[in-house]
Amino acid sequence: MFKLKILLLIICLLLNFVNSSNYLRTLIEDEIDNENIEVNSMNNKEFLSKLSWTISHDNIQNWYDITSSDIGKYVYAVVNEGFIHRSDDYGETWKISYDNSQAWLSISTNGDGKYIYAVASTFEGILVRSENHGIKWDIIDLPIAIAWLSVSCSGSGKYIYAVSYSKLYNSKDYGNNWSELYISSSPQFVYIAINKSGKHAYAATSNAFIYKSSHYGEDWVKGDLPIGDKAIVSLETSHTGKYVYVIGSYNKDNVIYKSSDYGHNYNIIYTTTQELWTIATNVNGRVIY
């Protein structure tokens, strides 16, 4: 399971090369116009034979999340009960970026990799920010101590959303000021994803609902996600926010859901008995991993 998680994290890193080269082949290629989907399993030998892999970081740790700039030059990864690491050469070499050992769960960077936000799920919680490609970090002082679970920032780094089980916060000024966002049903949040502009935001809950906002977090509507008794384990959106992908998992029943209308409706596009842990998409939402 650990090796699979590392492989999926590496896939998220390499995804940034999809638009500029043939460095990766399609794992799940979604032809948006006719909805014909070609699926290649992770253990499909023909698919794997087309890929070229190298170990980017050979230090065995509990790597939990990874993010990169749009072109993939700047890469940041967090270790649960460890440090934040950075690479400024497309993952060729790594160094410790922030040596504050915490239960880091989530990290997000903007388009050029300058702004980075990371959260840890300690008892009092910690949310940190770097404004210079991970050279220096600051702890963001919030009026509430909370165990954060997920963070996501816009392409500019200006808009940030962070969630815990009971709270949803956002900032519209690079993390300097924060507002709590209220949803009437008071759901327990587990994941957050926003599009490049920061206008469209999607928040997943522990009881398998997806709430969406189309106005920078000002209003929230529950999308129609037919997930049943499955738990949401990953959430991703395209740069425009139009395409949303969700992994639902229960025992060996794992499903990928897709929305093509900004989170209003979802359809099943892939089912497998393999364990799925994370999902990523390219800028236009056409290729997903």
XYZ file of C-alpha atoms in Angstrom:
289
model
C 0.000 0.000 0.000
C 2.885 2.356 0.841
C 4.540 1.752 -2.538
C 1.221 2.388 -4.304
C 0.814 5.675 -2.465
C 4.322 6.794 -3.440
C 3.611 5.848 -7.073
C 0.419 7.898 -7.078
C 2.224 10.878 -5.566
C 4.866 10.659 -8.297
C 2.104 10.555 -10.930
C 0.669 13.793 -9.525
C 4.131 15.361 -9.854
C 4.688 14.196 -13.413
C 1.208 15.252 -14.512
C 2.428 18.792 -15.159
C 4.403 17.560 -18.187
C 1.310 16.250 -20.004
C 0.521 19.415 -21.923
C 4.070 20.137 -23.085
C 5.426 16.725 -24.060
C 4.739 13.036 -24.451
C 6.509 12.310 -21.188
C 3.424 10.512 -19.866
C 0.848 8.395 -21.605
C -2.798 8.575 -20.683
C -3.967 6.485 -17.762
C -7.588 7.437 -18.189
C -8.292 9.464 -21.301
C -11.629 11.167 -21.403
C -12.797 12.284 -24.826
C -14.926 15.169 -23.621
C -17.093 15.476 -26.714
C -18.333 11.900 -26.965
C -17.581 10.616 -23.439
C -15.656 7.612 -24.791
C -13.266 6.585 -22.063
C -10.159 4.488 -22.504
C -8.950 3.007 -19.233
C -5.548 1.512 -18.533
C -5.135 -0.147 -15.154
C -2.182 0.680 -12.939
C -0.997 -2.921 -13.192
C -1.600 -3.190 -16.926
C 1.751 -4.336 -18.325
C 1.222 -2.716 -21.713
C 0.480 0.627 -20.074
C 3.414 0.420 -17.676
C 5.791 -0.520 -20.489
C 5.158 2.897 -22.087
C 6.312 4.800 -19.023
C 9.797 5.705 -17.900
C 10.149 6.077 -14.137
C 12.952 7.257 -11.889
C 13.009 7.547 -8.112
C 12.837 11.248 -7.324
C 13.466 10.933 -3.582
C 14.853 7.712 -2.107
C 14.290 8.594 1.556
C 11.562 6.237 2.774
C 9.175 8.331 4.842
C 5.443 8.703 5.285
C 4.985 11.004 2.276
C 1.435 12.324 2.406
C 0.890 14.976 -0.259
C 2.701 16.625 -3.161
C 2.158 19.701 -5.320
C 4.032 21.483 -8.106
C 4.075 24.667 -10.151
C 2.353 24.650 -13.527
C 5.461 23.672 -15.490
C 6.676 21.274 -12.782
C 9.926 23.088 -11.946
C 9.043 23.723 -8.303
C 7.828 20.722 -6.359
C 6.809 20.528 -2.717
C 5.980 17.469 -0.628
C 4.982 16.917 2.995
C 5.815 14.069 5.350
C 3.275 13.147 7.994
C 5.112 13.465 11.322
C 8.040 14.941 9.402
C 9.170 17.996 7.424
C 8.213 19.900 4.268
C 10.546 19.203 1.338
C 11.186 21.161 -1.870
C 12.766 20.731 -5.279
C 13.517 23.571 -7.701
C 14.791 21.414 -10.556
C 11.783 19.326 -11.615
C 12.255 16.814 -8.789
C 15.867 15.937 -9.641
C 17.184 16.974 -6.229
C 15.455 17.619 -2.918
C 16.137 19.573 0.241
C 14.279 20.226 3.478
C 12.238 23.392 3.064
C 10.696 23.635 6.552
C 12.116 21.654 9.446
C 9.083 21.897 11.720
C 7.970 18.306 12.323
C 4.180 18.106 12.257
C 1.380 15.790 11.146
C 1.351 17.419 7.693
C -1.602 16.279 5.578
C -1.962 18.665 2.663
C 0.076 21.154 0.616
C -0.813 23.428 -2.308
C 1.129 25.869 -4.477
C 0.188 28.495 -7.032
C 0.994 28.492 -10.736
C 4.596 29.712 -10.562
C 5.407 27.923 -7.299
C 6.068 31.145 -5.374
C 3.240 30.840 -2.862
C 2.845 27.606 -0.907
C 0.352 26.706 1.804
C 0.450 23.617 4.017
C -1.706 22.333 6.870
C -1.175 19.859 9.690
C -3.732 17.952 11.707
C -2.260 18.444 15.168
C -4.516 18.993 18.184
C -4.281 22.768 17.851
C -3.641 22.690 14.121
C -1.102 24.583 12.066
C -1.380 26.439 8.746
C 1.827 27.770 7.202
C 2.704 29.909 4.184
C 5.759 30.580 2.086
C 5.925 33.557 -0.284
C 9.342 32.835 -1.790
C 9.360 29.316 -3.260
C 9.720 27.607 0.100
C 12.816 29.484 1.264
C 11.104 30.939 4.337
C 7.901 29.898 6.102
C 5.492 31.747 8.372
C 2.803 30.319 10.630
C -0.532 31.941 9.818
C -2.186 33.156 12.998
C -5.881 32.292 12.967
C -8.408 33.133 15.693
C -9.217 29.447 16.169
C -7.122 26.367 16.967
C -8.243 23.588 14.672
C -6.987 20.309 13.195
C -6.707 21.073 9.486
C -7.209 18.341 6.888
C -6.895 19.918 3.436
C -5.782 23.146 1.765
C -6.015 24.434 -1.825
C -4.940 27.712 -3.447
C -5.672 29.437 -6.735
C -3.266 29.896 -9.632
C -2.247 33.322 -8.381
C -1.972 32.184 -4.767
C -4.355 34.944 -3.724
C -7.347 32.728 -2.923
C -6.919 29.928 -0.377
C -9.383 27.495 1.157
C -8.718 25.260 4.149
C -10.997 22.710 5.808
C -11.239 20.721 9.018
C -13.943 18.335 10.123
C -16.207 21.130 11.266
C -14.860 24.313 9.706
C -14.361 25.816 6.263
C -12.221 28.941 5.914
C -11.026 31.019 2.998
C -8.720 33.943 2.362
C -8.851 36.384 -0.540
C -5.565 38.167 0.157
C -2.761 35.583 0.147
C -3.613 34.327 3.630
C -3.394 37.637 5.473
C -7.053 37.647 6.500
C -9.444 34.719 6.847
C -13.204 34.250 6.980
C -15.214 31.295 8.172
C -17.705 30.065 5.576
C -20.982 28.709 6.849
C -23.127 25.976 5.311
C -26.557 25.449 6.855
C -26.259 21.689 7.354
C -22.879 22.050 9.138
C -21.188 19.151 7.303
C -17.873 17.611 8.330
C -15.323 18.459 5.633
C -12.430 16.240 4.573
C -11.133 17.657 1.241
C -11.112 20.942 -0.668
C -10.246 21.745 -4.296
C -10.470 25.053 -6.153
C -9.910 26.044 -9.750
C -7.162 28.272 -11.110
C -9.072 31.549 -10.732
C -10.315 30.701 -7.235
C -13.911 31.334 -8.277
C -15.042 27.698 -8.220
C -14.516 25.691 -5.035
C -15.490 22.118 -4.160
C -15.607 20.754 -0.607
C -16.022 17.036 0.150
C -17.591 15.847 3.396
C -17.161 12.766 5.555
C -20.690 11.616 4.705
C -19.870 11.608 0.987
C -21.344 14.868 -0.267
C -19.708 17.474 -2.488
C -20.592 21.106 -1.871
C -19.715 23.691 -4.488
C -19.364 27.434 -4.663
C -19.250 29.401 -7.908
C -18.682 32.813 -6.354
C -15.419 32.714 -4.432
C -16.988 30.925 -1.476
C -19.931 33.271 -1.076
C -22.630 30.626 -1.558
C -22.638 26.824 -1.391
C -24.850 24.203 -3.059
C -24.786 20.436 -2.628
C -24.058 18.537 -5.848
C -25.804 15.331 -6.879
C -23.131 12.702 -6.148
C -24.572 9.128 -6.183
C -21.829 7.723 -3.972
C -23.900 5.623 -1.551
C -21.926 4.218 1.384
C -18.493 4.968 -0.095
C -16.016 7.315 1.551
C -14.487 10.139 -0.476
C -10.703 9.683 -0.577
C -9.690 12.238 -3.227
C -11.051 15.291 -5.038
C -9.713 17.265 -8.022
C -10.873 19.877 -10.517
C -9.654 21.270 -13.835
C -8.281 24.802 -14.177
C -11.639 26.181 -15.291
C -13.518 24.311 -12.576
C -15.888 22.789 -15.116
C -14.629 19.234 -14.672
C -14.574 17.665 -11.221
C -13.304 14.178 -10.342
C -13.960 12.261 -7.125
C -12.745 8.893 -5.827
C -15.229 6.969 -3.725
C -14.021 3.885 -1.862
C -15.591 1.122 0.227
C -13.636 -2.091 0.884
C -12.669 -3.288 -2.622
C -15.347 -1.291 -4.390
C -13.593 1.807 -5.785
C -15.251 4.252 -8.157
C -14.213 7.409 -10.014
C -16.984 9.954 -10.492
C -16.932 12.818 -12.953
C -18.862 16.054 -13.254
C -18.795 17.989 -16.538
C -21.028 20.839 -15.359
C -19.210 22.514 -12.488
C -20.260 19.958 -9.893
C -23.994 19.935 -10.512
C -24.212 16.286 -11.580
C -21.839 13.319 -11.359
C -21.529 10.092 -13.326
C -19.449 6.971 -12.758
C -16.630 6.735 -15.309
C -14.487 3.965 -13.822
C -14.817 1.117 -11.323
C -12.116 -1.183 -9.958
C -11.343 -3.531 -7.074
C -7.912 -1.917 -6.717
C -7.331 0.567 -3.929
C -7.371 4.151 -5.215
C -5.949 6.910 -3.026
C -5.536 10.065 -5.043
C -6.537 11.602 -8.367
C -5.099 14.370 -10.539
C -6.018 15.999 -13.837
C -4.332 18.189 -16.403
C -5.284 21.824 -16.969
C -8.293 21.233 -19.226
C -9.597 18.172 -17.382
C -9.186 15.897 -20.404
C -6.560 13.599 -18.923
C -6.891 12.177 -15.427
C -4.655 9.967 -13.339
